[in-house]
Amino acid sequence: MGGTAMMTTTMDEVAADAARATEAGPRTVTAPGPEAGARSGVPIPAPRIPPAATADPAAPAPHDPCAHGFLPERPPVRSMIGTWTRLDAMARAAAVAPDREAAIALVERARRDEELAALRQRVSRLSLRNAEAAAMRIAVVAVSCGWCGLDPQAPAAREVADEAFLDLWAAIAHRIDHDQFVALPTLALHNWAPERKPRRHIPIDQLARTEALVPIVRWAPEGQPLSRLDRLMLAATRLEAHGIWLFRLAETLAGRSPDDCSTPTALRRLVRVQHALRAQLHAEAAELAAAPATPQQRAVLGALAEQGALEPPVLQAADAVLGIGGRRMGEGRRQLLRRHLPAQHRAWLSAMDRHCAPVRTLAHRGGPDAAVYREAQESLIALRRTYTALVQAAARPAADPFPAAA
């Protein structure tokens, strides 16, 4: 938890700068009809409300990344009730299982006791918030059993995993309209709670920044110190919370001309945010490296990394603005990383891809503005390398997991 206090002052300073950047004129972000741009001749900025999100009048309110990044709208559900306490208990036991075989045995026992069938029948009654809480626990069980790469509806999956568990998994995926949820965003952003109850209502990103956080489902037994995997997941949550200004600066840059006088100012502040996020990860490193780990937890990390399921959403948002992933690894690789995010998050990132394209033309220019853009790209590359080093420290501890500061 030491990184939280260490970064508060720095991030407040960055936040003040970023606020001034967004006040300098972030474009109005509505979802106009297709004729609006043609009539005005003005590029339409990135919509905060994807058109798909407004198609169904009964759908929940659209997600606004500028409000709190890709964190959930409210703190995750700490305790499930009723029959769902069985899933909670199974997830907690699977997380501390010594190996995959022990975790699979837990699932088979639950099937024999008809607990999985009972839960499957109750999925439709879950609120969306409780369905997300159930999805997090399903994700814990799936990765503990080594099933994170499975499609629960694929016939081949029935030959590998427990059929009743796959039915429950598929039902939860249908309920939250997201079939690739077994990944870091679910395992981290829905698996934390403030250590103490806040005295007053505060925004979710501020809560995650300023309060000491604890995992809801621990990867370490109760009464023992948090494991490296616990600390990595909490670090990803705090990274998202500290990165809120990156989302707001992304909206500021959306639709901007590279010749706009505010563009280099916003890019400089983007660099400051990314440097602060990198310092946040460095602050987490010592505690993570000193935490205990097990071969099972390393297997979990390896399986997630193999599926491309460990990229934090905030880094994907920076990439959508600066275009690092698309330029270096190909568009297919970028979409592979994004498939683990909910549909509204993917829509926002795709909008950023389109509407930040003018800013990305600075990559092919000369002059001071182009130098600022390249500095922003380099700071994102350094941030990604630092995050990769944190993951490697969690999986294969080393005396000095980080390279010398650039």
Short mmCIF file of C-alpha atoms in Angstrom, two decimals, residues 129-379:
data_model
loop_
_atom_site.label_atom_id
_atom_site.label_comp_id
_atom_site.label_asym_id
_atom_site.label_seq_id
_atom_site.Cartn_x
_atom_site.Cartn_y
_atom_site.Cartn_z
CA ARG A 129 -23.39 -5.40 -10.68
CA ASN A 130 -23.78 -8.78 -9.00
CA ALA A 131 -23.27 -10.53 -12.33
CA GLU A 132 -19.91 -8.75 -12.63
CA ALA A 133 -19.09 -9.92 -9.10
CA ALA A 134 -19.97 -13.50 -10.10
CA ALA A 135 -17.87 -13.13 -13.27
CA MET A 136 -14.83 -12.17 -11.21
CA ARG A 137 -15.21 -15.34 -9.15
CA ILE A 138 -15.73 -17.45 -12.27
CA ALA A 139 -12.51 -15.92 -13.65
CA VAL A 140 -10.59 -16.85 -10.48
CA VAL A 141 -11.78 -20.46 -10.73
CA ALA A 142 -11.11 -20.68 -14.48
CA VAL A 143 -7.51 -19.46 -14.26
CA SER A 144 -6.85 -21.58 -11.17
CA CYS A 145 -7.94 -24.65 -13.13
CA GLY A 146 -5.90 -23.66 -16.18
CA TRP A 147 -8.99 -23.04 -18.32
CA CYS A 148 -8.55 -19.33 -19.06
CA GLY A 149 -8.04 -19.87 -22.81
CA LEU A 150 -11.26 -21.85 -23.28
CA ASP A 151 -14.40 -20.68 -25.02
CA PRO A 152 -17.08 -22.03 -22.65
CA GLN A 153 -19.49 -22.58 -25.57
CA ALA A 154 -17.03 -24.40 -27.83
CA PRO A 155 -17.65 -28.17 -28.12
CA ALA A 156 -13.92 -28.84 -27.66
CA ALA A 157 -14.02 -27.16 -24.24
CA ARG A 158 -16.29 -29.96 -22.98
CA GLU A 159 -13.42 -32.39 -23.41
CA VAL A 160 -11.17 -30.29 -21.17
CA ALA A 161 -13.27 -28.62 -18.49
CA ASP A 162 -16.23 -29.53 -16.31
CA GLU A 163 -19.42 -29.25 -18.38
CA ALA A 164 -21.58 -27.82 -15.58
CA PHE A 165 -18.97 -25.15 -14.84
CA LEU A 166 -18.80 -24.26 -18.54
CA ASP A 167 -22.59 -23.85 -18.61
CA LEU A 168 -22.41 -21.48 -15.65
CA TRP A 169 -19.49 -19.61 -17.24
CA ALA A 170 -21.38 -19.20 -20.54
CA ALA A 171 -24.52 -18.02 -18.74
CA ILE A 172 -22.57 -15.36 -16.81
CA ALA A 173 -20.86 -14.27 -20.04
CA HIS A 174 -24.26 -13.86 -21.70
CA ARG A 175 -25.60 -11.94 -18.70
CA ILE A 176 -22.80 -9.35 -18.80
CA ASP A 177 -22.59 -9.46 -22.63
CA HIS A 178 -18.88 -10.22 -22.57
CA ASP A 179 -17.49 -13.65 -23.43
CA GLN A 180 -13.77 -12.88 -22.96
CA PHE A 181 -13.91 -11.65 -19.36
CA VAL A 182 -11.37 -14.11 -17.92
CA ALA A 183 -8.54 -11.57 -17.97
CA LEU A 184 -6.81 -8.86 -15.95
CA PRO A 185 -9.64 -6.28 -16.10
CA THR A 186 -12.02 -8.73 -14.42
CA LEU A 187 -9.49 -10.28 -12.05
CA ALA A 188 -8.12 -6.91 -10.89
CA LEU A 189 -10.68 -4.16 -11.39
CA HIS A 190 -13.52 -6.19 -9.83
CA ASN A 191 -11.50 -7.81 -7.04
CA TRP A 192 -10.69 -5.03 -4.60
CA ALA A 193 -12.30 -3.17 -1.74
CA PRO A 194 -11.24 -0.30 0.53
CA GLU A 195 -9.74 -1.62 3.75
CA ARG A 196 -12.02 0.63 5.76
CA LYS A 197 -15.39 2.07 4.83
CA PRO A 198 -15.01 5.61 3.47
CA ARG A 199 -16.63 8.27 5.64
CA ARG A 200 -18.37 9.90 2.71
CA HIS A 201 -19.21 9.20 -0.89
CA ILE A 202 -16.26 9.93 -3.15
CA PRO A 203 -15.69 9.14 -6.84
CA ILE A 204 -14.58 5.60 -7.53
CA ASP A 205 -11.21 6.62 -9.00
CA GLN A 206 -10.46 8.83 -5.99
CA LEU A 207 -11.48 6.00 -3.64
CA ALA A 208 -9.06 3.62 -5.36
CA ARG A 209 -6.30 6.24 -5.25
CA THR A 210 -6.57 7.42 -1.68
CA GLU A 211 -7.73 4.40 0.33
CA ALA A 212 -5.73 1.34 1.31
CA LEU A 213 -7.04 -1.51 -0.85
CA VAL A 214 -7.45 -5.19 -0.07
CA PRO A 215 -8.39 -8.04 -2.44
CA ILE A 216 -11.89 -9.48 -2.13
CA VAL A 217 -10.76 -12.97 -3.19
CA ARG A 218 -7.21 -13.44 -1.92
CA TRP A 219 -4.58 -15.47 -3.74
CA ALA A 220 -2.94 -16.00 -0.34
CA PRO A 221 -4.52 -17.86 2.62
CA GLU A 222 -6.29 -15.75 5.25
CA GLY A 223 -3.96 -14.65 7.99
CA GLN A 224 -0.90 -14.74 5.73
CA PRO A 225 0.73 -11.81 3.87
CA LEU A 226 -0.62 -10.90 0.46
CA SER A 227 1.02 -12.83 -2.37
CA ARG A 228 2.81 -11.34 -5.37
CA LEU A 229 -0.26 -12.07 -7.47
CA ASP A 230 -2.48 -10.17 -5.00
CA ARG A 231 -0.13 -7.20 -5.10
CA LEU A 232 0.10 -7.27 -8.89
CA MET A 233 -3.70 -7.16 -9.20
CA LEU A 234 -3.95 -4.30 -6.69
CA ALA A 235 -1.15 -2.46 -8.51
CA ALA A 236 -3.15 -2.75 -11.75
CA THR A 237 -6.20 -1.30 -9.98
CA ARG A 238 -4.24 1.65 -8.57
CA LEU A 239 -2.63 2.19 -11.99
CA GLU A 240 -6.10 2.55 -13.46
CA ALA A 241 -7.17 4.95 -10.72
CA HIS A 242 -4.05 7.12 -11.01
CA GLY A 243 -4.38 7.10 -14.79
CA ILE A 244 -7.77 8.85 -14.84
CA TRP A 245 -6.21 12.04 -16.26
CA LEU A 246 -4.84 10.07 -19.17
CA PHE A 247 -8.42 9.30 -20.24
CA ARG A 248 -9.35 12.97 -19.94
CA LEU A 249 -6.33 14.08 -21.94
CA ALA A 250 -7.25 11.48 -24.56
CA GLU A 251 -10.64 13.16 -24.94
CA THR A 252 -8.88 16.54 -25.15
CA LEU A 253 -6.70 15.32 -28.03
CA ALA A 254 -9.58 13.59 -29.87
CA GLY A 255 -10.33 15.45 -33.07
CA ARG A 256 -7.58 18.02 -32.55
CA SER A 257 -5.54 19.24 -35.47
CA PRO A 258 -1.79 18.62 -35.06
CA ASP A 259 -1.36 22.36 -35.73
CA ASP A 260 -3.71 23.35 -32.90
CA CYS A 261 -1.72 25.33 -30.29
CA SER A 262 -3.27 23.25 -27.49
CA THR A 263 -2.08 19.92 -28.95
CA PRO A 264 1.58 20.10 -27.80
CA THR A 265 0.44 21.37 -24.38
CA ALA A 266 -1.86 18.36 -23.94
CA LEU A 267 0.89 16.01 -25.15
CA ARG A 268 3.36 17.43 -22.60
CA ARG A 269 0.84 16.80 -19.85
CA LEU A 270 0.26 13.32 -21.20
CA VAL A 271 4.01 12.73 -20.79
CA ARG A 272 3.82 13.92 -17.18
CA VAL A 273 0.91 11.57 -16.44
CA GLN A 274 2.78 8.62 -17.96
CA HIS A 275 5.93 9.43 -15.99
CA ALA A 276 3.85 9.58 -12.81
CA LEU A 277 2.25 6.22 -13.62
CA ARG A 278 5.70 4.75 -14.14
CA ALA A 279 6.79 6.10 -10.74
CA GLN A 280 3.63 4.53 -9.27
CA LEU A 281 4.68 1.12 -10.58
CA HIS A 282 8.20 1.58 -9.23
CA ALA A 283 6.69 2.35 -5.81
CA GLU A 284 4.82 -0.98 -5.93
CA ALA A 285 7.92 -2.98 -6.92
CA ALA A 286 9.67 -3.45 -3.57
CA GLU A 287 6.60 -4.75 -1.72
CA LEU A 288 5.69 -7.03 -4.62
CA ALA A 289 9.18 -8.50 -4.91
CA ALA A 290 9.26 -9.19 -1.17
CA ALA A 291 5.84 -10.90 -1.12
CA PRO A 292 5.49 -14.70 -1.15
CA ALA A 293 4.57 -16.63 -4.29
CA THR A 294 3.75 -20.21 -5.23
CA PRO A 295 4.29 -22.26 -8.42
CA GLN A 296 0.50 -22.26 -8.91
CA GLN A 297 0.38 -18.46 -8.92
CA ARG A 298 3.22 -18.32 -11.44
CA ALA A 299 1.24 -20.76 -13.59
CA VAL A 300 -1.78 -18.43 -13.39
CA LEU A 301 0.32 -15.46 -14.54
CA GLY A 302 1.87 -17.50 -17.33
CA ALA A 303 -1.53 -18.65 -18.60
CA LEU A 304 -2.90 -15.09 -18.61
CA ALA A 305 0.18 -13.75 -20.38
CA GLU A 306 -0.11 -16.49 -23.00
CA GLN A 307 -3.67 -15.34 -23.77
CA GLY A 308 -2.65 -11.67 -24.01
CA ALA A 309 -4.84 -11.02 -20.99
CA LEU A 310 -2.47 -8.96 -18.82
CA GLU A 311 -2.45 -5.56 -20.57
CA PRO A 312 -3.94 -2.92 -18.23
CA PRO A 313 -6.81 -0.96 -19.81
CA VAL A 314 -5.14 2.39 -19.05
CA LEU A 315 -2.15 1.43 -21.18
CA GLN A 316 -4.49 0.47 -24.00
CA ALA A 317 -6.07 3.93 -23.74
CA ALA A 318 -2.66 5.60 -24.09
CA ASP A 319 -1.89 3.34 -27.05
CA ALA A 320 -5.16 4.35 -28.75
CA VAL A 321 -3.99 7.98 -28.63
CA LEU A 322 -0.33 7.49 -29.52
CA GLY A 323 -0.53 4.48 -31.81
CA ILE A 324 2.40 2.49 -30.41
CA GLY A 325 0.72 -0.91 -30.56
CA GLY A 326 -0.70 -0.46 -34.04
CA ARG A 327 2.64 0.71 -35.43
CA ARG A 328 4.90 -1.83 -33.75
CA MET A 329 2.83 -4.98 -33.47
CA GLY A 330 0.09 -4.69 -36.07
CA GLU A 331 -3.61 -3.90 -35.76
CA GLY A 332 -4.47 -7.55 -35.17
CA ARG A 333 -2.34 -7.62 -32.04
CA ARG A 334 -4.10 -4.54 -30.71
CA GLN A 335 -7.55 -6.08 -31.18
CA LEU A 336 -6.29 -9.27 -29.54
CA LEU A 337 -5.49 -7.30 -26.38
CA ARG A 338 -8.77 -5.42 -26.45
CA ARG A 339 -11.01 -8.47 -26.72
CA HIS A 340 -10.81 -8.85 -22.92
CA LEU A 341 -12.57 -5.51 -22.35
CA PRO A 342 -16.36 -4.93 -22.24
CA ALA A 343 -18.01 -3.78 -25.47
CA GLN A 344 -18.40 -0.15 -24.38
CA HIS A 345 -14.72 0.06 -23.48
CA ARG A 346 -13.71 -1.41 -26.84
CA ALA A 347 -15.98 1.09 -28.60
CA TRP A 348 -14.35 4.00 -26.77
CA LEU A 349 -10.87 2.79 -27.72
CA SER A 350 -11.89 2.39 -31.35
CA ALA A 351 -13.25 5.94 -31.29
CA MET A 352 -9.92 7.16 -29.93
CA ASP A 353 -8.13 5.30 -32.74
CA ARG A 354 -10.15 7.22 -35.30
CA HIS A 355 -10.31 10.65 -33.74
CA CYS A 356 -6.68 10.84 -32.59
CA ALA A 357 -5.42 9.95 -36.08
CA PRO A 358 -4.72 13.63 -36.94
CA VAL A 359 -2.50 13.97 -33.86
CA ARG A 360 -0.60 10.82 -34.85
CA THR A 361 0.48 12.48 -38.13
CA LEU A 362 3.04 14.31 -35.98
CA ALA A 363 5.07 11.10 -36.09
CA HIS A 364 5.99 11.92 -39.72
CA ARG A 365 6.81 15.59 -39.21
CA GLY A 366 9.68 17.62 -37.90
CA GLY A 367 9.84 20.51 -35.49
CA PRO A 368 9.19 20.98 -31.76
CA ASP A 369 5.59 19.70 -31.83
CA ALA A 370 6.70 16.44 -33.45
CA ALA A 371 9.45 16.12 -30.84
CA VAL A 372 6.84 16.41 -28.07
CA TYR A 373 4.74 13.71 -29.73
CA ARG A 374 7.74 11.39 -29.96
CA GLU A 375 8.53 12.07 -26.31
CA ALA A 376 4.97 10.99 -25.45
CA GLN A 377 5.47 7.78 -27.43
CA GLU A 378 8.79 7.08 -25.70
CA SER A 379 7.27 7.66 -22.27
#
